[in-house]
């Protein structure tokens, strides 16, 4: 039932009387493009099949493409590998929510590292990367650590001041490439003893910064066995 081929931003109007009395359609809404891509695939680790019940490539594929019906900012593409799929979303949190939802549903996944989506500006021909506007609230004694961390990740300080709440909290605003935000949350919490509150929102695509940007430099122990 219902109408097919309806997209976000479309306006439905009556065609009674040839549409003579129909209201003017609303301006269309443009869905912002993804900025981060990850690969999701079949779990091939030695511990595969111990927790989840949906393990095969077909099950994972059907679940990902079903998600497109309600998650309009998500993009799913098949890759050269039959058991891996490229999933693009609006930042790390967008993809993290999807992965955690699938895990709770009983899926087992192999998740690749996040990669920023670089695109070419059609007018200038230059490569551009996504930037985010980040606001950090942190006790004053840790503000120096926050500034040092974002400076090493090619961030640009936009504003700095004290919170109006009167709790001796500094408010620091940075414009930083999304590449620099990969893995920054764990380092930020370590540098501020878990007291930092961070908010990030996509700002725009800007010319790509040359060279590598420091990212997570430590691994995580996933399993240990004698």
Short mmCIF file of N, CA, C and O in Angstrom, two decimals, residues 39-42 44 57 61 77-86 110:
data_model
loop_
_atom_site.label_atom_id
_atom_site.label_comp_id
_atom_site.label_asym_id
_atom_site.label_seq_id
_atom_site.Cartn_x
_atom_site.Cartn_y
_atom_site.Cartn_z
N UNK A 39 34.03 -0.35 6.30
CA UNK A 39 33.65 -1.62 5.68
C UNK A 39 33.10 -2.56 6.75
O UNK A 39 33.68 -2.70 7.83
N UNK A 40 31.98 -3.19 6.44
CA UNK A 40 31.37 -4.17 7.31
C UNK A 40 31.32 -5.50 6.56
O UNK A 40 30.98 -5.52 5.38
N UNK A 41 31.65 -6.58 7.24
CA UNK A 41 31.66 -7.86 6.57
C UNK A 41 31.52 -9.02 7.53
O UNK A 41 31.21 -8.85 8.71
N UNK A 42 31.73 -10.19 7.00
CA UNK A 42 31.58 -11.42 7.77
C UNK A 42 32.71 -11.53 8.79
O UNK A 42 33.87 -11.25 8.49
N UNK A 44 35.46 -13.21 10.53
CA UNK A 44 36.33 -14.34 10.20
C UNK A 44 37.32 -14.67 11.31
O UNK A 44 38.27 -15.42 11.11
N UNK A 57 27.13 -13.64 4.87
CA UNK A 57 27.20 -12.43 4.07
C UNK A 57 25.81 -12.00 3.58
O UNK A 57 25.49 -10.82 3.54
N UNK A 61 24.08 -8.44 4.25
CA UNK A 61 23.70 -7.61 3.11
C UNK A 61 22.24 -7.20 3.18
O UNK A 61 21.90 -6.03 2.98
N UNK A 77 27.30 0.18 -0.35
CA UNK A 77 27.80 -0.24 -1.65
C UNK A 77 28.48 -1.60 -1.53
O UNK A 77 29.13 -1.90 -0.51
N UNK A 78 28.34 -2.40 -2.55
CA UNK A 78 29.05 -3.67 -2.58
C UNK A 78 30.50 -3.43 -3.02
O UNK A 78 30.78 -2.52 -3.79
N UNK A 79 31.39 -4.24 -2.53
CA UNK A 79 32.81 -4.11 -2.84
C UNK A 79 33.26 -5.27 -3.72
O UNK A 79 32.47 -6.14 -4.09
N UNK A 80 34.55 -5.28 -4.04
CA UNK A 80 35.10 -6.37 -4.84
C UNK A 80 35.04 -7.70 -4.09
O UNK A 80 34.98 -8.76 -4.71
N UNK A 81 35.05 -7.63 -2.78
CA UNK A 81 34.94 -8.83 -1.96
C UNK A 81 33.47 -9.16 -1.74
O UNK A 81 32.67 -8.28 -1.42
N UNK A 82 33.10 -10.41 -1.90
CA UNK A 82 31.69 -10.81 -1.79
C UNK A 82 31.17 -10.75 -0.37
O UNK A 82 29.95 -10.76 -0.17
N UNK A 83 32.07 -10.70 0.61
CA UNK A 83 31.61 -10.72 2.00
C UNK A 83 31.91 -9.42 2.74
O UNK A 83 31.92 -9.39 3.96
N UNK A 84 32.15 -8.34 2.00
CA UNK A 84 32.38 -7.04 2.62
C UNK A 84 31.56 -5.97 1.89
O UNK A 84 31.38 -6.03 0.68
N UNK A 85 31.07 -4.98 2.67
CA UNK A 85 30.25 -3.92 2.12
C UNK A 85 30.76 -2.57 2.64
O UNK A 85 31.11 -2.44 3.82
N UNK A 86 30.80 -1.60 1.76
CA UNK A 86 31.22 -0.25 2.13
C UNK A 86 30.01 0.53 2.60
O UNK A 86 29.05 0.72 1.85
N UNK A 110 32.62 -7.99 11.06
CA UNK A 110 34.01 -7.56 10.99
C UNK A 110 34.00 -6.11 10.52
O UNK A 110 33.51 -5.80 9.43
#
